[in-house]
Amino acid sequence: MSSNADDFKGYDGAALECLKKFKVRVWADAEFGTTRGAFRGIVLPRSETADNDHIVLKLVTGYNVGISVDTIETVKEVGYRKANYKIPEKAFPVSPGKPDVILFGTGGTIASRLDYRTGAVIPAFSPGELYGSVPELADICNLETEKLYGVFSENMGPEQYIGLAHAIGKAIKDGKKGVVIGHGTDTMHHTAAVISFMVQNSPIPIVLVGSQRSSDRPSSDAALNLISATKVAAESDIAEVSVVMFGPTSDDYGLIHRGTRVRKMHSSYRSTFRTIGDIPLGMVDPQDIFTFRDDYNKRRDDREVTIDAVYDDRVTILYYYPAMRPDILDALVDLGYKGIVIAGTGLGHVNKPLYPAIKRAVEKGVHIYMTVQTLWGYVQMYVYDTGRDIMELGVIPCANMLPEVAYMKLCWALGHSHDQEEVKKIMLTPVNGEITDREPFDGYLIYQGGIPEVQEFISKIHR
Amino acid sequence: MTPQDYKALGFKCGLEIHQQLETKQKLFCRCPATHYSPRFDAEILRHMRPTLSELGVYDPTALMEFKTKKEIIYRIERDTVCTYEMDDTPPFMINDQALDIALEIAMLLKLKLVSELHIARKQYLDGSIPTGFQRTTIVGVEGSIPFLGRTLGITQLGLEEDSCREVSDVGHTRVYMTDRLSIPLIETVTEATLFTPAEAAEAAQVLRWLVRSTGKVRTGAGAARQDVNVSITGGTRVEIKGVPRIPSIPALTHYEAMRQKALLGIRSGLTRKGMQPDRFEANYKDVTALVKRSHYRPMRTAIDNGNRVYAIHLPGFAGVLNTEIGPGVPFAREFEGRIKVVACITDLPNMAWSDAPEPTLAGRLWDRLKRESSASNDDIVVLVWGPEVDAITAAKEVAIRAREAFEGIPSETRKALRDGTTYFERVLPGPDRMYPDTDLPPLAITPKRLQQIEAGLKPRPWEMQDRYVARGCKINLAHLMVMDPRREVFEEVIEKEITDPCTAARVLGQTVRYYRRANVGIDKVSDKSLVRLFELFSEGRFTREGFSAILWEMAMTPESTPDVVVERVYPPAPEFDSWESQVREWLDEVDWIRGNPQTEFNLTMGIAMDKLRGRVPGKEVARVVRGIIEEGREG
């Protein structure tokens, strides 16, 4: 048996020694004699994060079990069956009448399969695979895919943002009618915000999409999200950066959220993305797109776009808490941070002991912006003395910009200039709805369960 | 049929027994694992799509379910369901209490225990679980139990979450209640070495006895459900799902064997005609225009509602659909089931065929349809109707099922019906529907954990029963005591020889059991109090007839000690100490009936027992009363 690294995939320590000792490979069909009796099955790769004391077998029934190395007395390889986990690839059909859409892959669970290294899921896609698993896409557009990155969304960073912005610019120049970006959901709203700033005046829709349940599950939201997002990219006239994800937890419709006003609001719900402090742009189901408003940038026929992909990552968010000590702010300044977005309490407040540290930071040229940790509502620092004092120290209120959006915008602004006035002008001039003049009466609807009329609503409408 | 007849047929049967465990919480979340309720607070809607198995293959069941395109509605009640069951929160770590019970039962079944649990996802695209899969794990493999003088092999024991309860399934909408979802369940799989229907039922009984003997499983309606696998020589495995009662197993397995025999008969009939599956072609076409004037009501109503009718030409199938495959069940029902389940055409009848014995379309019309399809006398035409997409699915399904007639017995799971026959449920899934659960890491089962469980392990029920019998307990009572929740009281009473085993078994297995079922609070009475009660009985403080009244009073006032309760129910009554002397007075009360000794005896006993019940054994009273009556007669 010639040995290669994959023969013992994921195994280490005692388990690896055991496999080597008995000359058994991963994917071998083997009989194990143990102190707890005989077990037969196919040796599976082991997750690297699991312990080194067990060998995983797939029994003939399809179940997996772990055998403790301590109990193994004999092993005999009787066969070999390597898994070929491959979504059936079918050539994506091209229809002359359908719009050309490009799908950029950055990672995440929108299209994924099992990863034996971690035992979790990893991204996998090509037009053929996507067509194999979501054939409905061919009814909407001619799809091209390009894998830009393969990272979980928490590992997205400046390099990826800038690369993505340029890739979008190129797609527009190439005459694509829509862009879809497959993205992990955790930081999808960060990317949506920064791309809103880096890619301006787009003639076509730029839609971020992901899934909360990976596509290797029968009940995954991936297929409907992908269908919805592709439909918005191909057919809608919303030439903006948006996030399209499940509206309710039911398999029903998606919501179209403006890229600068959207936030992930639940760690695991399908309907996790919500527009904050405003209403969404619209909704989409496999049949139709409905818009709720008209104040969005309309699709154009030209190929003009402004790509402004700059970024300075010496920025942080300071999430204020009671009795915060000023030394943390001093430390940030001393470490060389150039921008600080404070998520303040209430209308935008921090405690008095922080004042000297703020004063010192501003004097050292650090740009400090105030947002609210309540997420909904405006920073209104003139209401209380505290607010006025803090403004006096040089902290600039960000109106109703979401903290994460303010963070991304400050990174982008500092990529342009470090001049206080210049940065302030960039920050406070809305690019695309990150600051709005008005908060509509129905921009803050968090229904509370238990209230009779809410109970009546959810008993009638699939949420 | 005799066992020899079943042997000649090659009858083989295996069981998969699903048993809910008695735990406080569900298997992968902290919802209470308690009650079912018909009320619900909200509904959510889901669709299911097939996904690849771990080894990169699609499961046939998954593809079949995908063809059906069901909208699945889940009804959710606040008290029984959280976001986990809705598949909006990943699973929490597995319920330790459930795992310990599963390990205990695995030990009783002498299974080889795995060292590390791997949670798998078993795909169920019918929607019975909102995730589209059941989280399940293997606890042990290859064990055995003694059975009818031989051993019955146990293939494996799995620990898994229970599924939803189906409310309705009409057209393209299926509705489920989610309260039962995720209650811990063990699945015990036996080898297919049960050779008669009676053996299958007996094995189910023995296994039920074994799990109940732990006192850690749920009882009552739906707490245990059997899947029964049946095959005969020359056939394939067919699984009858969700048999709620063990007594229905013999009829179900018998009729299933007969159905399989009939299907094999149909196959040989077709081959005898020289027909070959690879050359078999069943074409279908839209014939709505042709049949739209027919008076056949079910089809006419469908057409009036805008549905389409498709005709499928089945060459060589004359007479075949009328072949009986069960009591009063024609082969056509197999087609009807497929159309109903796969094409979602749930209004029955959903098909008609040209040589059906019952009147459907006019003969003239059938002739025309046959002519249009160029069907010979040896052929038949089948009609299906429904919304266009469904009708086409139905037509294709009829062709598929017809082709499967050449295979003989398709691998299916079938639903148990009350009359002992079964109905198509879905294509039998294989190992390709298994997928590792990426949400939970593997869990090592430590030797320490196993030692702890082993230390508390009770003997197996038949061993316990033998011990009770050896102590003088009757076998039928011993059998019940093994799975009685008050078994520990029973054991202490017979161990310390406080009273005779049969009395203890009757009191615990009948009176206490009756009060428990009547829910009068007997469960609040401690084991210790019950033991003390038996002591008072053996000291002669009351008679056997007294248990009923005393236990009632104990249930009503669980805070009182048995001594106090016995005192209250049967206070010392010196006037009864010499009760024999009072018997003549009581006899005088029934003086008016004198001359009819039997009635005289009955009435006197009535008066006497009213006063003496619980204090003096009835037998003793009867002896004295009868003696005095006879004395009087002589005197």
PDB file of N, CA and C in Angstrom, chain A residues 92-93 95 98-99 131 134-142 230-231 234-235 286:
ATOM      1  N   PHE A  92     -25.223  24.615 -17.502  1.00  0.00           N
ATOM      2  CA  PHE A  92     -26.261  25.625 -17.295  1.00  0.00           C
ATOM      3  C   PHE A  92     -26.772  26.083 -18.652  1.00  0.00           C
ATOM      4  N   PRO A  93     -28.068  25.933 -18.914  1.00  0.00           N
ATOM      5  CA  PRO A  93     -28.554  26.258 -20.252  1.00  0.00           C
ATOM      6  C   PRO A  93     -28.509  27.769 -20.523  1.00  0.00           C
ATOM      7  N   SER A  95     -30.119  30.798 -22.667  1.00  0.00           N
ATOM      8  CA  SER A  95     -31.223  31.193 -23.542  1.00  0.00           C
ATOM      9  C   SER A  95     -30.983  32.624 -23.990  1.00  0.00           C
ATOM     10  N   LYS A  98     -32.705  35.690 -22.191  1.00  0.00           N
ATOM     11  CA  LYS A  98     -32.614  35.915 -20.740  1.00  0.00           C
ATOM     12  C   LYS A  98     -31.424  36.801 -20.388  1.00  0.00           C
ATOM     13  N   PRO A  99     -31.569  37.594 -19.306  1.00  0.00           N
ATOM     14  CA  PRO A  99     -30.483  38.486 -18.920  1.00  0.00           C
ATOM     15  C   PRO A  99     -29.257  37.710 -18.399  1.00  0.00           C
ATOM     16  N   TYR A 131     -26.941  24.667 -11.010  1.00  0.00           N
ATOM     17  CA  TYR A 131     -28.059  24.251 -11.842  1.00  0.00           C
ATOM     18  C   TYR A 131     -28.532  22.870 -11.421  1.00  0.00           C
ATOM     19  N   VAL A 134     -30.310  23.753  -7.997  1.00  0.00           N
ATOM     20  CA  VAL A 134     -31.423  24.725  -8.079  1.00  0.00           C
ATOM     21  C   VAL A 134     -31.747  24.988  -9.554  1.00  0.00           C
ATOM     22  N   PRO A 135     -32.384  24.029 -10.222  1.00  0.00           N
ATOM     23  CA  PRO A 135     -32.630  24.172 -11.661  1.00  0.00           C
ATOM     24  C   PRO A 135     -33.507  25.383 -11.996  1.00  0.00           C
ATOM     25  N   GLU A 136     -34.254  25.878 -11.012  1.00  0.00           N
ATOM     26  CA  GLU A 136     -35.141  27.026 -11.255  1.00  0.00           C
ATOM     27  C   GLU A 136     -34.359  28.252 -11.742  1.00  0.00           C
ATOM     28  N   LEU A 137     -33.059  28.312 -11.420  1.00  0.00           N
ATOM     29  CA  LEU A 137     -32.267  29.487 -11.798  1.00  0.00           C
ATOM     30  C   LEU A 137     -32.237  29.682 -13.311  1.00  0.00           C
ATOM     31  N   ALA A 138     -32.313  28.572 -14.051  1.00  0.00           N
ATOM     32  CA  ALA A 138     -32.238  28.662 -15.506  1.00  0.00           C
ATOM     33  C   ALA A 138     -33.474  29.332 -16.101  1.00  0.00           C
ATOM     34  N   ASP A 139     -34.575  29.365 -15.343  1.00  0.00           N
ATOM     35  CA  ASP A 139     -35.772  30.049 -15.835  1.00  0.00           C
ATOM     36  C   ASP A 139     -35.635  31.563 -15.715  1.00  0.00           C
ATOM     37  N   ILE A 140     -34.648  31.999 -14.918  1.00  0.00           N
ATOM     38  CA  ILE A 140     -34.539  33.421 -14.618  1.00  0.00           C
ATOM     39  C   ILE A 140     -33.493  34.119 -15.471  1.00  0.00           C
ATOM     40  N   CYS A 141     -32.358  33.460 -15.660  1.00  0.00           N
ATOM     41  CA  CYS A 141     -31.241  34.170 -16.298  1.00  0.00           C
ATOM     42  C   CYS A 141     -30.250  33.196 -16.907  1.00  0.00           C
ATOM     43  N   ASN A 142     -29.281  33.768 -17.598  1.00  0.00           N
ATOM     44  CA  ASN A 142     -28.088  33.021 -18.004  1.00  0.00           C
ATOM     45  C   ASN A 142     -27.037  33.299 -16.942  1.00  0.00           C
ATOM     46  N   THR A 230     -31.419  36.057  -7.384  1.00  0.00           N
ATOM     47  CA  THR A 230     -31.151  36.033  -8.816  1.00  0.00           C
ATOM     48  C   THR A 230     -32.261  36.751  -9.576  1.00  0.00           C
ATOM     49  N   LYS A 231     -33.473  36.564  -9.093  1.00  0.00           N
ATOM     50  CA  LYS A 231     -34.606  37.227  -9.733  1.00  0.00           C
ATOM     51  C   LYS A 231     -34.484  38.754  -9.604  1.00  0.00           C
ATOM     52  N   ALA A 234     -31.665  39.906 -11.886  1.00  0.00           N
ATOM     53  CA  ALA A 234     -31.946  39.790 -13.318  1.00  0.00           C
ATOM     54  C   ALA A 234     -33.099  40.688 -13.755  1.00  0.00           C
ATOM     55  N   GLU A 235     -34.117  40.796 -12.899  1.00  0.00           N
ATOM     56  CA  GLU A 235     -35.360  41.396 -13.382  1.00  0.00           C
ATOM     57  C   GLU A 235     -35.733  42.725 -12.753  1.00  0.00           C
ATOM     58  N   PRO A 286     -40.998  33.565  -6.031  1.00  0.00           N
ATOM     59  CA  PRO A 286     -40.594  32.993  -7.314  1.00  0.00           C
ATOM     60  C   PRO A 286     -41.404  33.516  -8.505  1.00  0.00           C
TER      61      PRO A 286
END
